[in-house]
Amino acid sequence: PMHEITFSSDDKPKLLSQLTSLLAEVGLNIQEAHAFSSTDGYSLDVFVVDGWPYEETQRLRSALEKELKRIENSSWPSQQSLSPLDEEELTPVESKCDHVEIPNDGTDVWEIDARLLKFEKKVASGSYSDL
């Protein structure tokens, strides 16, 4: 059976990646995902999944809560998020490139430097924020 799972939380770096990992750890396959992030720091992520063998959802909810607690206690970074707007915490980088360097050392850990992004025009508007 298919299930729709919705997460709402404070937005933070790598949240979408962490949520998809959580779903995979429980054995779910993501068929569809919608991620929304508001300008005031909130995130709404909706997933349509399959792979859970039961129609009823209480066991699924329990499995997700148990896995979430396990992951939060062991490997996720602290809940403090570094906002790209916190100028004091950013180290100035002089860059003449117009692209993002993605490391190829096998760590698969990289982040986009918000100062390299170009904001031009709004492409869509959602219930809670602009895209």
PDB file of C-alpha atoms in Angstrom:
ATOM      1  CA  PRO A   1       0.000   0.000   0.000  1.00  0.00           C
ATOM      2  CA  MET A   2       0.953   3.635  -0.539  1.00  0.00           C
ATOM      3  CA  HIS A   3       1.230   6.037   2.388  1.00  0.00           C
ATOM      4  CA  GLU A   4       1.593   9.810   2.604  1.00  0.00           C
ATOM      5  CA  ILE A   5       3.961  11.038   5.317  1.00  0.00           C
ATOM      6  CA  THR A   6       4.242  14.711   6.276  1.00  0.00           C
ATOM      7  CA  PHE A   7       7.003  16.279   8.370  1.00  0.00           C
ATOM      8  CA  SER A   8       6.895  19.864   9.627  1.00  0.00           C
ATOM      9  CA  SER A   9       9.806  21.349  11.532  1.00  0.00           C
ATOM     10  CA  ASP A  10      12.234  24.202  11.823  1.00  0.00           C
ATOM     11  CA  ASP A  11      14.246  24.318   8.621  1.00  0.00           C
ATOM     12  CA  LYS A  12      17.956  23.461   8.807  1.00  0.00           C
ATOM     13  CA  PRO A  13      20.741  22.466   6.451  1.00  0.00           C
ATOM     14  CA  LYS A  14      20.495  18.920   5.091  1.00  0.00           C
ATOM     15  CA  LEU A  15      16.995  18.371   6.512  1.00  0.00           C
ATOM     16  CA  LEU A  16      15.624  16.865   3.297  1.00  0.00           C
ATOM     17  CA  SER A  17      18.572  14.479   3.087  1.00  0.00           C
ATOM     18  CA  GLN A  18      18.073  13.430   6.694  1.00  0.00           C
ATOM     19  CA  LEU A  19      14.366  12.814   6.175  1.00  0.00           C
ATOM     20  CA  THR A  20      14.916  10.698   3.068  1.00  0.00           C
ATOM     21  CA  SER A  21      17.545   8.680   4.959  1.00  0.00           C
ATOM     22  CA  LEU A  22      15.081   8.173   7.788  1.00  0.00           C
ATOM     23  CA  LEU A  23      12.474   6.815   5.398  1.00  0.00           C
ATOM     24  CA  ALA A  24      15.021   4.498   3.768  1.00  0.00           C
ATOM     25  CA  GLU A  25      16.144   3.161   7.159  1.00  0.00           C
ATOM     26  CA  VAL A  26      12.561   2.082   7.873  1.00  0.00           C
ATOM     27  CA  GLY A  27      12.436   0.318   4.494  1.00  0.00           C
ATOM     28  CA  LEU A  28      10.261   2.773   2.612  1.00  0.00           C
ATOM     29  CA  ASN A  29      10.588   3.679  -1.065  1.00  0.00           C
ATOM     30  CA  ILE A  30       9.875   7.303  -1.942  1.00  0.00           C
ATOM     31  CA  GLN A  31       7.572   7.544  -4.938  1.00  0.00           C
ATOM     32  CA  GLU A  32       6.914  11.286  -4.698  1.00  0.00           C
ATOM     33  CA  ALA A  33       8.292  14.130  -2.587  1.00  0.00           C
ATOM     34  CA  HIS A  34       7.348  17.770  -2.062  1.00  0.00           C
ATOM     35  CA  ALA A  35       9.585  20.037   0.007  1.00  0.00           C
ATOM     36  CA  PHE A  36       8.597  23.538   1.094  1.00  0.00           C
ATOM     37  CA  SER A  37      10.682  26.004   3.029  1.00  0.00           C
ATOM     38  CA  SER A  38       9.314  29.307   4.272  1.00  0.00           C
ATOM     39  CA  THR A  39      11.172  32.581   4.521  1.00  0.00           C
ATOM     40  CA  ASP A  40      10.649  32.567   8.292  1.00  0.00           C
ATOM     41  CA  GLY A  41      12.524  29.300   8.845  1.00  0.00           C
ATOM     42  CA  TYR A  42       9.953  26.519   8.685  1.00  0.00           C
ATOM     43  CA  SER A  43       9.971  23.399   6.547  1.00  0.00           C
ATOM     44  CA  LEU A  44       7.129  21.205   5.314  1.00  0.00           C
ATOM     45  CA  ASP A  45       8.089  17.952   3.595  1.00  0.00           C
ATOM     46  CA  VAL A  46       5.509  15.572   2.147  1.00  0.00           C
ATOM     47  CA  PHE A  47       6.424  12.090   0.913  1.00  0.00           C
ATOM     48  CA  VAL A  48       4.355   9.458  -0.863  1.00  0.00           C
ATOM     49  CA  VAL A  49       5.954   6.111  -0.063  1.00  0.00           C
ATOM     50  CA  ASP A  50       5.494   2.392  -0.501  1.00  0.00           C
ATOM     51  CA  GLY A  51       7.310  -0.569   0.978  1.00  0.00           C
ATOM     52  CA  TRP A  52       5.426  -0.723   4.266  1.00  0.00           C
ATOM     53  CA  PRO A  53       3.586  -4.059   4.273  1.00  0.00           C
ATOM     54  CA  TYR A  54       0.598  -2.967   6.368  1.00  0.00           C
ATOM     55  CA  GLU A  55      -2.396  -0.809   5.525  1.00  0.00           C
ATOM     56  CA  GLU A  56      -2.846   0.523   9.057  1.00  0.00           C
ATOM     57  CA  THR A  57      -0.503   3.340   9.966  1.00  0.00           C
ATOM     58  CA  GLN A  58       0.085   3.076  13.722  1.00  0.00           C
ATOM     59  CA  ARG A  59       3.001   0.636  13.337  1.00  0.00           C
ATOM     60  CA  LEU A  60       4.488   2.838  10.609  1.00  0.00           C
ATOM     61  CA  ARG A  61       4.223   5.898  12.851  1.00  0.00           C
ATOM     62  CA  SER A  62       5.852   3.995  15.718  1.00  0.00           C
ATOM     63  CA  ALA A  63       8.681   2.729  13.493  1.00  0.00           C
ATOM     64  CA  LEU A  64       9.356   6.256  12.204  1.00  0.00           C
ATOM     65  CA  GLU A  65       9.345   7.744  15.707  1.00  0.00           C
ATOM     66  CA  LYS A  66      11.687   5.029  16.997  1.00  0.00           C
ATOM     67  CA  GLU A  67      14.125   5.481  14.096  1.00  0.00           C
ATOM     68  CA  LEU A  68      13.983   9.269  14.410  1.00  0.00           C
ATOM     69  CA  LYS A  69      14.938   9.093  18.091  1.00  0.00           C
ATOM     70  CA  ARG A  70      17.750   6.648  17.332  1.00  0.00           C
ATOM     71  CA  ILE A  71      19.181   8.856  14.596  1.00  0.00           C
ATOM     72  CA  GLU A  72      18.827  12.075  16.608  1.00  0.00           C
ATOM     73  CA  ASN A  73      20.713  10.508  19.523  1.00  0.00           C
ATOM     74  CA  SER A  74      23.527   9.080  17.426  1.00  0.00           C
ATOM     75  CA  SER A  75      24.460  10.821  14.217  1.00  0.00           C
ATOM     76  CA  TRP A  76      22.556  13.962  13.284  1.00  0.00           C
ATOM     77  CA  PRO A  77      24.291  17.288  13.890  1.00  0.00           C
ATOM     78  CA  SER A  78      22.953  19.543  16.608  1.00  0.00           C
ATOM     79  CA  GLN A  79      19.676  21.285  15.984  1.00  0.00           C
ATOM     80  CA  GLN A  80      21.393  24.655  15.680  1.00  0.00           C
ATOM     81  CA  SER A  81      21.205  25.739  12.107  1.00  0.00           C
ATOM     82  CA  LEU A  82      23.577  28.105  10.380  1.00  0.00           C
ATOM     83  CA  SER A  83      21.533  30.576   8.449  1.00  0.00           C
ATOM     84  CA  PRO A  84      23.149  32.054   5.343  1.00  0.00           C
ATOM     85  CA  LEU A  85      21.931  35.407   6.670  1.00  0.00           C
ATOM     86  CA  ASP A  86      24.148  35.237   9.778  1.00  0.00           C
ATOM     87  CA  GLU A  87      26.922  37.325   8.254  1.00  0.00           C
ATOM     88  CA  GLU A  88      29.009  37.395  11.440  1.00  0.00           C
ATOM     89  CA  GLU A  89      29.450  33.626  11.362  1.00  0.00           C
ATOM     90  CA  LEU A  90      30.506  33.434   7.717  1.00  0.00           C
ATOM     91  CA  THR A  91      34.141  33.544   6.696  1.00  0.00           C
ATOM     92  CA  PRO A  92      34.723  35.828   3.730  1.00  0.00           C
ATOM     93  CA  VAL A  93      35.812  33.946   0.629  1.00  0.00           C
ATOM     94  CA  GLU A  94      37.081  35.637  -2.472  1.00  0.00           C
ATOM     95  CA  SER A  95      35.901  33.666  -5.436  1.00  0.00           C
ATOM     96  CA  LYS A  96      36.100  34.427  -9.116  1.00  0.00           C
ATOM     97  CA  CYS A  97      34.396  31.229 -10.223  1.00  0.00           C
ATOM     98  CA  ASP A  98      30.765  31.065 -11.226  1.00  0.00           C
ATOM     99  CA  HIS A  99      30.197  27.453 -10.226  1.00  0.00           C
ATOM    100  CA  VAL A 100      30.201  25.286  -7.132  1.00  0.00           C
ATOM    101  CA  GLU A 101      33.098  22.922  -6.526  1.00  0.00           C
ATOM    102  CA  ILE A 102      31.859  19.479  -5.504  1.00  0.00           C
ATOM    103  CA  PRO A 103      34.515  17.393  -3.756  1.00  0.00           C
ATOM    104  CA  ASN A 104      35.471  14.175  -5.499  1.00  0.00           C
ATOM    105  CA  ASP A 105      37.244  12.551  -2.551  1.00  0.00           C
ATOM    106  CA  GLY A 106      34.372  10.128  -1.946  1.00  0.00           C
ATOM    107  CA  THR A 107      32.976  11.857   1.144  1.00  0.00           C
ATOM    108  CA  ASP A 108      29.837  13.047  -0.671  1.00  0.00           C
ATOM    109  CA  VAL A 109      29.592  15.946   1.762  1.00  0.00           C
ATOM    110  CA  TRP A 110      29.265  19.411   0.278  1.00  0.00           C
ATOM    111  CA  GLU A 111      27.138  22.492   0.645  1.00  0.00           C
ATOM    112  CA  ILE A 112      26.261  25.346  -1.635  1.00  0.00           C
ATOM    113  CA  ASP A 113      27.734  28.696  -0.623  1.00  0.00           C
ATOM    114  CA  ALA A 114      24.717  31.020  -0.493  1.00  0.00           C
ATOM    115  CA  ARG A 115      26.905  33.954  -1.558  1.00  0.00           C
ATOM    116  CA  LEU A 116      27.365  32.311  -4.973  1.00  0.00           C
ATOM    117  CA  LEU A 117      23.615  32.134  -5.621  1.00  0.00           C
ATOM    118  CA  LYS A 118      21.942  34.687  -7.866  1.00  0.00           C
ATOM    119  CA  PHE A 119      18.394  35.612  -6.920  1.00  0.00           C
ATOM    120  CA  GLU A 120      16.528  37.045  -9.868  1.00  0.00           C
ATOM    121  CA  LYS A 121      12.771  36.612  -9.879  1.00  0.00           C
ATOM    122  CA  LYS A 122      10.099  34.694  -8.051  1.00  0.00           C
ATOM    123  CA  VAL A 123       9.104  31.583  -9.995  1.00  0.00           C
ATOM    124  CA  ALA A 124       6.244  30.388  -7.817  1.00  0.00           C
ATOM    125  CA  SER A 125       4.296  31.153  -4.689  1.00  0.00           C
ATOM    126  CA  GLY A 126       3.116  28.632  -2.123  1.00  0.00           C
ATOM    127  CA  SER A 127       0.741  28.793   0.798  1.00  0.00           C
ATOM    128  CA  TYR A 128       3.492  29.805   3.196  1.00  0.00           C
ATOM    129  CA  SER A 129       6.337  31.263   1.177  1.00  0.00           C
ATOM    130  CA  ASP A 130       7.755  32.249  -2.161  1.00  0.00           C
ATOM    131  CA  LEU A 131       9.924  29.965  -4.295  1.00  0.00           C
TER     132      LEU A 131
END
